Amino acid sequence: TYNCKSNHSLVSGNLTRTCLGNGSWSGQQPVCRNCPDALYNSSTTDLDISDRKQYYFIGDNITYRCKSNHSLVSGNLTRTCLNNGSWDGKQPVCRSCTDSPYNSNTTDSDTPAVQHYVVDKTVTLTCKRNHRLVSGNLTRVCLENGLWSGKEPVCKICTCPCQRLASQNFIKDPIVLKKRIKELKKILVVNRSKLSASIRKKTSSRDDRMSSKGIGMVLGVGVITCVLLTIVCSDLLMFLKRRPQK
């Protein structure tokens, strides 16, 4: 007759065996085992007080809890001591986001700041008064790896009245935006005929009236006659100067 040692359980074989006529023992050799203390990260995970033991028997269960503002991202919060002396499942991993996702000097949050943010926690941010967003994200989510989604928002003080920007209605619907752009193009179209450059420009136009034709002919003949007379007079003067004196 065998007995398992303290804090051990029979997992296979027989605790009572008989010497047979052939010189062998009946049954199988007994195997007694226990489970060691299951490993876990005490900085992020707690073990249920009622489950705290120095040794664990086969079939014993232990229950874990993630610490405040921590979430289970992998592993198991309940584990059972198996016949082979190991624990089923995997070591629980609890995480949180610790780094603040924003600069409190220039940015406000919709929730009070805490030391640990639970996984999947969404934080909505706004730039402080007289500040505007120049980069980053105003909505951030705590991820399973303990990091924040997106990038830390950068809000800088306005160099012009921020109220003007805040009062604008931003159109996000692409259909409405396209319609609005067409309306603005009609309003902002340039009338080239009313530009100062066009007004200053003079263009000659054809006049088919008889009176205008007559005036044109008279002026033309007069101009040609003046030119011819000028040439004749200049030649005549040159001739008179060069004629020999008697």
Rosetta silent file (secondary structure, phi, psi, omega in degrees, C-alpha in Angstrom):
SEQUENCE: TYNCKSNHSLVSGNLTRTCLGNGSWSGQQPVCRNCPDALYNSSTTDLDISDRKQYYFIGDNITYRCKSNHSLVSGNLTRTCLNNGSWDGKQPVCRSCTDSPYNSNTTDSDTPAVQHYVVDKTVTLTCKRNHRLVSGNLTRVCLENGLWSGKEPVCKICTCPCQRLASQNFIKDPIVLKKRIKELKKILVVNRSKLSASIRKKTSSRDDRMSSKGIGMVLGVGVITCVLLTIVCSDLLMFLKRRPQK
SCORE:     score description
SCORE:     0.000 S_00000001
   1 L     0.000  131.606  179.274    0.000    0.000    0.000 S_00000001
   2 L  -111.327  161.076  171.390    1.296    3.418   -1.006 S_00000001
   3 L  -136.113  134.877  174.681    0.365    6.950    0.050 S_00000001
   4 L   -68.889  145.446  178.540    1.019   10.121   -1.912 S_00000001
   5 L   -64.962  166.649 -179.494    3.175   12.590   -0.029 S_00000001
   6 L   -54.131  136.874  178.006    1.670   15.686    1.530 S_00000001
   7 L    66.779   20.574  176.043    0.152   18.086   -1.024 S_00000001
   8 L  -120.494  153.295  179.397    0.425   15.498   -3.808 S_00000001
   9 E  -126.300  148.191  176.735   -2.346   13.679   -5.669 S_00000001
  10 E   -72.698  124.756 -179.505   -2.414   10.325   -7.444 S_00000001
  11 E  -109.948  -20.527  177.039   -2.491   10.955  -11.169 S_00000001
  12 E  -164.160  164.111  178.967   -1.945    7.395  -12.446 S_00000001
  13 L    84.982 -166.812 -174.319   -1.195    3.864  -11.247 S_00000001
  14 L  -129.544  137.279  177.827   -2.398    2.076   -8.090 S_00000001
  15 L   -83.402  -12.173  175.839   -1.818    2.788   -4.403 S_00000001
  16 L  -126.133  127.468 -178.473   -2.419   -0.885   -3.582 S_00000001
  17 L  -135.803  148.792 -176.421   -0.539   -3.656   -5.407 S_00000001
  18 L  -120.060  139.326  177.732   -0.320   -7.442   -4.879 S_00000001
  19 E   -76.969  120.364 -176.307    2.619   -9.762   -5.484 S_00000001
  20 L   -89.308  168.222 -177.544    1.486  -12.283   -8.068 S_00000001
  21 L   -65.015  -23.310 -179.252    2.524  -15.918   -8.495 S_00000001
  22 L   -87.433    4.599  177.161    4.687  -15.055  -11.481 S_00000001
  23 L    86.747    9.509  177.430    6.776  -12.731   -9.326 S_00000001
  24 L  -111.221  169.169  179.739    5.325   -9.480  -10.680 S_00000001
  25 E   -99.518  144.297  175.841    3.073   -6.847   -9.065 S_00000001
  26 L   -72.019  162.117  176.258   -0.532   -6.237   -9.965 S_00000001
  27 L    68.260 -160.334 -177.602   -1.618   -2.828  -11.284 S_00000001
  28 L  -125.099  155.018  178.206    0.686    0.000  -12.223 S_00000001
  29 L   -60.208  131.208 -178.895    3.285    2.001  -10.373 S_00000001
  30 L   -71.643  142.047  175.894    1.582    4.950   -8.642 S_00000001
  31 E  -122.359  117.333  179.851    2.419    8.462   -9.841 S_00000001
  32 E  -112.591  133.161 -178.541    1.744   11.315   -7.403 S_00000001
  33 E  -141.213  164.567  168.662    2.096   14.933   -8.434 S_00000001
  34 L  -139.398  173.610  178.528    1.191   18.463   -7.467 S_00000001
  35 E  -107.118  135.547  175.935    1.241   21.841   -9.266 S_00000001
  36 L   -71.296  171.412  177.418    3.733   24.539   -8.365 S_00000001
  37 L   -60.030  126.046 -178.767    2.625   28.087   -7.702 S_00000001
  38 L   -69.890  136.577 -178.052    1.304   29.457  -11.003 S_00000001
  39 L   -77.866  144.862  173.280    3.298   32.388  -12.331 S_00000001
  40 L  -162.164  160.594 -179.287    1.705   35.805  -12.873 S_00000001
  41 L   -87.513  105.317 -175.197    2.715   39.475  -12.966 S_00000001
  42 L   -69.820  -14.060  179.859    1.814   40.838   -9.535 S_00000001
  43 L   -78.943  -20.355 -179.474    2.209   44.451  -10.702 S_00000001
  44 L  -122.400  -12.023 -172.753   -0.767   44.156  -13.059 S_00000001
  45 E  -133.958  142.753  175.577   -2.621   41.049  -11.785 S_00000001
  46 E  -113.869  145.806  173.659   -4.020   39.873   -8.432 S_00000001
  47 E   -97.826  134.752  179.027   -4.615   36.270   -7.302 S_00000001
  48 L   -54.565  129.930 -175.360   -7.886   35.612   -5.502 S_00000001
  49 H   -56.487  -38.583 -177.894   -7.098   35.509   -1.766 S_00000001
  50 H   -67.389  -15.024 -177.843   -9.072   32.289   -1.261 S_00000001
  51 H   -98.928    2.363 -177.480   -6.856   30.560   -3.836 S_00000001
  52 L   -75.828  117.530  178.653   -3.519   31.376   -2.180 S_00000001
  53 L  -142.156  160.679  175.312   -1.730   28.103   -1.267 S_00000001
  54 L   -80.192  -35.604  177.889    1.797   26.819   -0.951 S_00000001
  55 L  -133.143  151.390  179.826    0.940   23.692   -2.957 S_00000001
  56 E  -122.694  133.045  179.177   -1.905   22.916   -5.321 S_00000001
  57 L   -81.633  160.160  174.996   -3.522   19.518   -5.753 S_00000001
  58 L   -58.941  130.293 -179.193   -4.483   17.986   -9.055 S_00000001
  59 L    94.006  -10.625  177.558   -7.839   19.475  -10.069 S_00000001
  60 L   -67.239  146.427  176.763   -7.431   22.651   -7.993 S_00000001
  61 E  -112.545  146.013  172.540   -8.537   25.907   -9.637 S_00000001
  62 E  -127.465  147.492 -177.050   -7.047   29.360   -9.216 S_00000001
  63 E  -125.677  132.587  178.483   -8.643   32.665  -10.190 S_00000001
  64 E  -109.013  163.646  172.781   -6.892   35.906  -11.094 S_00000001
  65 E  -138.658  137.207  173.970   -8.133   39.492  -11.410 S_00000001
  66 E   -71.903  143.410  179.001   -6.630   42.348  -13.387 S_00000001
  67 L   -65.155  168.100 -178.304   -5.744   45.324  -11.215 S_00000001
  68 L   -54.612  135.520  179.803   -7.811   48.508  -11.299 S_00000001
  69 L    63.498   23.622  173.577   -7.874   50.180  -14.749 S_00000001
  70 L  -118.072  152.802 -179.885   -6.165   47.158  -16.320 S_00000001
  71 E  -129.061  147.164  176.563   -7.657   44.804  -18.914 S_00000001
  72 E   -73.184  122.698  179.430   -6.922   41.202  -19.854 S_00000001
  73 E  -110.194  -18.673  175.599   -5.237   41.186  -23.262 S_00000001
  74 E  -164.186  165.564  179.750   -4.109   37.527  -23.360 S_00000001
  75 L    84.753 -166.140 -174.134   -4.010   34.364  -21.233 S_00000001
  76 L  -130.810  139.230  178.349   -6.610   33.045  -18.777 S_00000001
  77 L   -87.820  -11.108  174.480   -7.981   34.395  -15.500 S_00000001
  78 E  -128.593  128.393 -177.911   -8.980   30.868  -14.350 S_00000001
  79 E  -134.739  150.672 -176.118   -6.531   27.946  -14.505 S_00000001
  80 E  -120.983  138.820  177.028   -6.701   24.293  -13.381 S_00000001
  81 E   -74.960  120.580 -176.120   -3.937   22.043  -12.042 S_00000001
  82 L   -91.648  168.679 -178.480   -3.581   19.141  -14.500 S_00000001
  83 L   -62.159  -25.790 -178.388   -2.520   15.515  -13.941 S_00000001
  84 L   -85.688    7.074  177.861    0.907   16.204  -15.402 S_00000001
  85 L    82.684   12.928  177.732    1.627   18.773  -12.689 S_00000001
  86 L  -116.320  170.674  179.457    1.174   21.798  -14.956 S_00000001
  87 E  -100.059  140.324  176.808   -1.505   24.456  -15.247 S_00000001
  88 L   -74.566  169.799  179.415   -3.926   24.601  -18.143 S_00000001
  89 L    68.986 -159.768 -179.054   -4.308   27.745  -20.202 S_00000001
  90 L  -132.807  156.916  179.080   -1.720   30.507  -20.245 S_00000001
  91 L   -57.147  130.517 -179.082   -0.426   33.075  -17.803 S_00000001
  92 L   -69.622  141.889  176.424   -2.791   36.084  -17.795 S_00000001
  93 E  -120.838  114.914  178.981   -1.470   39.347  -19.199 S_00000001
  94 E  -111.372  135.379 -177.445   -3.211   42.505  -17.982 S_00000001
  95 E  -135.873  163.127  173.092   -2.286   45.878  -19.396 S_00000001
  96 E  -148.422  169.395  173.977   -3.168   49.551  -19.255 S_00000001
  97 E  -100.066  124.450 -175.374   -1.977   52.772  -20.872 S_00000001
  98 L  -101.313  -39.887 -177.650    0.091   54.802  -18.456 S_00000001
  99 L   -69.072  136.766  177.668    1.497   57.691  -20.465 S_00000001
 100 L   -63.843  133.533 -176.419   -0.815   60.682  -20.749 S_00000001
 101 L   -83.135   10.306 -177.521   -2.107   60.931  -24.346 S_00000001
 102 L  -158.519  166.090  177.239   -1.971   64.730  -24.401 S_00000001
 103 L   -94.454  110.193 -174.885   -0.237   67.875  -23.155 S_00000001
 104 L   -67.627  -13.459  179.401   -2.404   69.274  -20.369 S_00000001
 105 L   -74.721  -28.414 -176.786   -0.868   72.744  -20.813 S_00000001
 106 L  -121.917   -8.314 -172.678   -2.456   73.223  -24.231 S_00000001
 107 E  -132.728  143.892  176.173   -5.101   70.473  -24.417 S_00000001
 108 E  -112.100  152.976  178.999   -8.185   69.464  -22.385 S_00000001
 109 E  -115.205  153.337  178.080   -9.732   65.997  -22.020 S_00000001
 110 L   -77.277   -9.952  178.483  -13.380   64.964  -21.733 S_00000001
 111 L  -129.465  150.524  178.767  -12.432   62.735  -18.770 S_00000001
 112 L   -61.671  146.269  179.017  -10.260   63.439  -15.701 S_00000001
 113 L   -69.558  138.278  178.390   -6.631   62.381  -16.015 S_00000001
 114 L  -130.423  167.371 -179.035   -5.746   59.086  -14.269 S_00000001
 115 L   -74.404  -35.920 -179.577   -2.550   57.129  -13.716 S_00000001
 116 L  -128.425  134.714  176.274   -3.767   54.091  -15.683 S_00000001
 117 E  -110.005  129.798 -177.574   -6.190   53.980  -18.625 S_00000001
 118 E   -67.846  149.019  178.358   -8.022   50.724  -19.301 S_00000001
 119 L   -59.066  140.560 -176.868   -7.528   49.042  -22.690 S_00000001
 120 L    77.258    1.975  176.243  -10.057   50.225  -25.329 S_00000001
 121 L   -67.840  128.836  177.982  -10.610   53.446  -23.372 S_00000001
 122 E  -102.513  128.400  179.384  -11.338   56.290  -25.790 S_00000001
 123 E  -114.799  124.352  177.916  -10.205   59.774  -24.823 S_00000001
 124 E  -103.288  128.111 -173.681  -11.625   62.789  -26.652 S_00000001
 125 E  -115.717  157.919  174.895   -9.493   65.914  -26.507 S_00000001
 126 E  -139.776  145.942  176.179   -9.984   69.598  -27.305 S_00000001
 127 E   -71.595  145.007  178.604   -7.515   72.428  -27.720 S_00000001
 128 L   -65.024  167.025 -178.829   -7.610   75.010  -24.948 S_00000001
 129 L   -56.444  137.582 -179.531   -9.165   78.428  -25.519 S_00000001
 130 L    66.686   21.062  174.516   -7.300   80.519  -28.096 S_00000001
 131 E  -122.191  155.916  177.811   -5.390   77.434  -29.287 S_00000001
 132 E  -135.713  153.148 -179.351   -5.770   75.467  -32.508 S_00000001
 133 E   -77.695  126.950  178.058   -4.778   71.951  -33.604 S_00000001
 134 E  -112.260  -20.719  176.641   -1.720   71.905  -35.873 S_00000001
 135 E  -166.332  166.299  178.988   -0.934   68.158  -35.829 S_00000001
 136 L    88.478 -168.493 -174.290   -1.856   64.864  -34.134 S_00000001
 137 L  -126.144  137.282  178.799   -5.247   63.418  -33.170 S_00000001
 138 L   -89.945   -5.251  173.247   -7.940   64.728  -30.823 S_00000001
 139 E  -125.233  123.234 -177.611   -9.398   61.216  -30.377 S_00000001
 140 E  -134.237  147.366 -176.558   -7.112   58.466  -29.051 S_00000001
 141 E  -122.469  136.192  176.551   -7.735   54.860  -27.953 S_00000001
 142 E   -74.444  120.141 -176.705   -5.742   52.795  -25.439 S_00000001
 143 L   -92.399  167.309 -177.361   -4.453   49.740  -27.346 S_00000001
 144 L   -65.308  -23.208 -179.799   -3.693   46.217  -26.091 S_00000001
 145 L   -84.591    6.225  179.055    0.047   46.843  -26.319 S_00000001
 146 L    83.695    6.009  178.893   -0.240   49.626  -23.738 S_00000001
 147 L  -106.842  167.373  178.803    0.216   52.375  -26.337 S_00000001
 148 E   -99.541  144.057  175.971   -2.181   55.014  -27.623 S_00000001
 149 L   -69.923  160.019  177.543   -3.577   55.082  -31.146 S_00000001
 150 L    66.552 -156.412 -179.521   -2.732   58.009  -33.405 S_00000001
 151 L  -128.713  152.273 -179.709   -0.321   60.740  -32.380 S_00000001
 152 L   -59.607  129.841 -179.329   -0.276   63.186  -29.497 S_00000001
 153 L   -69.790  142.340  176.723   -2.182   66.337  -30.513 S_00000001
 154 E  -114.766  112.378  178.916   -0.194   69.549  -30.790 S_00000001
 155 E  -109.467  127.701 -179.763   -2.245   72.652  -30.044 S_00000001
 156 E  -119.161  152.649 -177.846   -0.631   76.051  -30.519 S_00000001
 157 E   -64.799  142.708 -176.662   -1.827   79.489  -29.554 S_00000001
 158 L   -75.910  141.994  173.936   -3.659   81.333  -32.326 S_00000001
 159 L   -94.913   -7.366  174.562   -2.031   84.305  -34.023 S_00000001
 160 L  -136.523  165.383 -175.822   -5.465   85.441  -35.245 S_00000001
 161 L   -55.578  118.943  179.021   -8.910   85.227  -33.602 S_00000001
 162 H   -70.202  -21.721 -177.788   -9.743   81.557  -33.103 S_00000001
 163 H   -61.561  -31.257  179.333  -13.435   82.439  -32.782 S_00000001
 164 H   -64.431  -39.912  178.904  -13.562   82.972  -36.541 S_00000001
 165 H   -69.438  -39.513 -177.364  -12.343   79.427  -37.108 S_00000001
 166 H   -67.752  -27.327 -176.542  -14.707   77.997  -34.487 S_00000001
 167 L   -83.151   -5.951 -178.391  -17.721   79.696  -36.081 S_00000001
 168 L   -75.495  145.974  175.208  -17.166   78.067  -39.464 S_00000001
 169 L   -99.735  109.758 -177.632  -19.425   75.271  -40.638 S_00000001
 170 L   -85.746  127.332 -179.510  -17.237   72.514  -42.056 S_00000001
 171 L   -92.267  119.721 -179.401  -18.862   70.451  -44.820 S_00000001
 172 L  -105.537  -22.186  179.626  -17.907   66.767  -44.629 S_00000001
 173 L   -72.311  119.020 -176.577  -20.514   65.279  -46.977 S_00000001
 174 H   -61.605  -32.520 -179.768  -18.762   64.945  -50.407 S_00000001
 175 H   -69.130  -46.175  178.701  -22.036   65.448  -52.327 S_00000001
 176 H   -64.482  -39.419 -179.797  -22.910   68.637  -50.445 S_00000001
 177 H   -63.038  -43.108  179.767  -19.309   69.834  -50.761 S_00000001
 178 H   -62.604  -41.303  178.944  -19.311   69.333  -54.553 S_00000001
 179 H   -64.657  -41.697 -179.168  -22.571   71.271  -54.888 S_00000001
 180 H   -65.825  -37.204  178.503  -21.232   74.094  -52.733 S_00000001
 181 H   -63.457  -42.135  178.265  -18.041   74.341  -54.829 S_00000001
 182 H   -61.688  -41.272  179.224  -20.119   74.720  -58.015 S_00000001
 183 H   -63.655  -41.416 -179.781  -22.148   77.523  -56.390 S_00000001
 184 H   -67.271  -35.912  178.334  -18.990   79.328  -55.309 S_00000001
 185 H   -62.541  -38.517  178.623  -17.491   79.043  -58.803 S_00000001
 186 H   -66.158  -39.179 -178.624  -20.557   80.798  -60.245 S_00000001
 187 H   -71.273  -38.384 -173.205  -20.303   83.570  -57.667 S_00000001
 188 L   -94.252    8.119 -179.564  -16.552   84.031  -58.022 S_00000001
 189 L   -62.810  141.465 -176.130  -16.364   83.872  -61.844 S_00000001
 190 L   -92.151  126.701  174.453  -14.272   86.756  -63.305 S_00000001
 191 L   -90.663   98.959 -173.865  -15.893   89.146  -65.821 S_00000001
 192 H   -62.714  -28.907 -177.499  -12.863   89.976  -67.961 S_00000001
 193 H   -67.516  -18.822 -178.839  -14.628   92.836  -69.743 S_00000001
 194 H  -102.092    4.858  175.986  -14.794   94.757  -66.462 S_00000001
 195 L   -71.714  148.942 -178.626  -11.157   94.320  -65.545 S_00000001
 196 H   -60.410  -35.736  179.302   -9.100   97.520  -65.473 S_00000001
 197 H   -63.685  -36.645  179.894   -6.725   96.074  -68.066 S_00000001
 198 H   -74.084  -36.816 -179.329   -9.631   95.519  -70.448 S_00000001
 199 H   -66.270  -38.950 -178.585  -11.122   98.964  -69.823 S_00000001
 200 H   -72.028  -20.457 -176.265   -7.804  100.705  -70.563 S_00000001
 201 L   -78.832  129.322  179.362   -7.367   98.804  -73.820 S_00000001
 202 L  -106.968  132.966 -179.000   -8.636  100.657  -76.965 S_00000001
 203 L  -124.025  128.675  177.920   -9.696   98.744  -80.044 S_00000001
 204 L   -74.885  136.897  179.581  -10.415  100.312  -83.481 S_00000001
 205 L  -120.793  151.389 -177.313  -13.715   99.259  -84.954 S_00000001
 206 L   -74.588  136.372  178.022  -14.911   99.408  -88.577 S_00000001
 207 L  -123.836  111.380 -175.299  -17.363  102.228  -89.497 S_00000001
 208 L   -92.515    9.240  179.978  -19.262  101.653  -92.777 S_00000001
 209 L   -69.924  147.307 -178.912  -21.174  104.968  -92.815 S_00000001
 210 H   -62.582  -40.299 -178.751  -20.803  107.139  -96.019 S_00000001
 211 H   -61.722  -40.939 -178.861  -19.916  110.210  -94.008 S_00000001
 212 H   -69.421  -34.191  177.556  -17.102  108.384  -92.246 S_00000001
 213 H   -66.377  -41.475  179.232  -15.820  107.055  -95.603 S_00000001
 214 H   -62.831  -45.213  179.264  -15.840  110.583  -97.084 S_00000001
 215 H   -61.159  -39.598 -179.511  -13.994  112.027  -94.138 S_00000001
 216 H   -64.936  -39.817 -179.427  -11.491  109.222  -94.397 S_00000001
 217 H   -67.235  -44.729  179.955  -10.862  109.867  -98.103 S_00000001
 218 H   -60.154  -46.382 -179.578  -10.445  113.631  -97.614 S_00000001
 219 H   -63.265  -39.636 -179.654   -8.053  113.103  -94.737 S_00000001
 220 H   -63.900  -46.189  179.455   -6.137  110.506  -96.734 S_00000001
 221 H   -63.514  -40.146  179.889   -5.771  112.769  -99.811 S_00000001
 222 H   -62.618  -43.374 -178.844   -4.792  115.681  -97.581 S_00000001
 223 H   -64.514  -43.907 -179.650   -2.092  113.696  -95.825 S_00000001
 224 H   -64.012  -42.311  179.806   -0.672  112.378  -99.115 S_00000001
 225 H   -61.093  -43.241  179.593   -0.712  115.899 -100.672 S_00000001
 226 H   -61.527  -40.932 -179.369    1.134  117.343  -97.664 S_00000001
 227 H   -64.589  -44.958 -179.675    3.772  114.657  -97.899 S_00000001
 228 H   -63.886  -43.161  179.398    4.284  115.231 -101.641 S_00000001
 229 H   -62.101  -38.899  179.414    4.469  119.026 -101.219 S_00000001
 230 H   -62.619  -42.940  179.830    7.040  118.633  -98.487 S_00000001
 231 H   -65.506  -44.515 -178.273    9.211  116.465 -100.738 S_00000001
 232 H   -63.885  -43.796 -178.884    8.844  118.822 -103.744 S_00000001
 233 H   -63.503  -41.309 -179.583    9.618  121.925 -101.684 S_00000001
 234 H   -65.601  -38.880  178.872   12.727  120.381 -100.153 S_00000001
 235 H   -68.203  -38.328 -179.866   13.980  119.329 -103.594 S_00000001
 236 H   -64.128  -41.434  178.936   13.230  122.781 -105.019 S_00000001
 237 H   -63.022  -43.207  179.528   15.226  124.508 -102.278 S_00000001
 238 H   -62.545  -39.230 -179.937   18.182  122.212 -102.872 S_00000001
 239 H   -64.699  -43.176 -179.016   18.012  122.951 -106.611 S_00000001
 240 H   -65.083  -36.272 -179.315   17.953  126.715 -106.065 S_00000001
 241 H   -68.747  -35.516 -175.630   20.932  126.570 -103.725 S_00000001
 242 H   -87.210  -11.337 -178.960   23.041  124.611 -106.166 S_00000001
 243 L   -68.079  132.372 -177.874   22.150  126.693 -109.277 S_00000001
 244 L   -66.627  141.867  179.446   25.194  128.750 -110.377 S_00000001
 245 L   -81.579  141.251  176.735   25.026  132.545 -109.872 S_00000001
 246 L   -89.980    0.000    0.000   25.288  134.856 -112.950 S_00000001
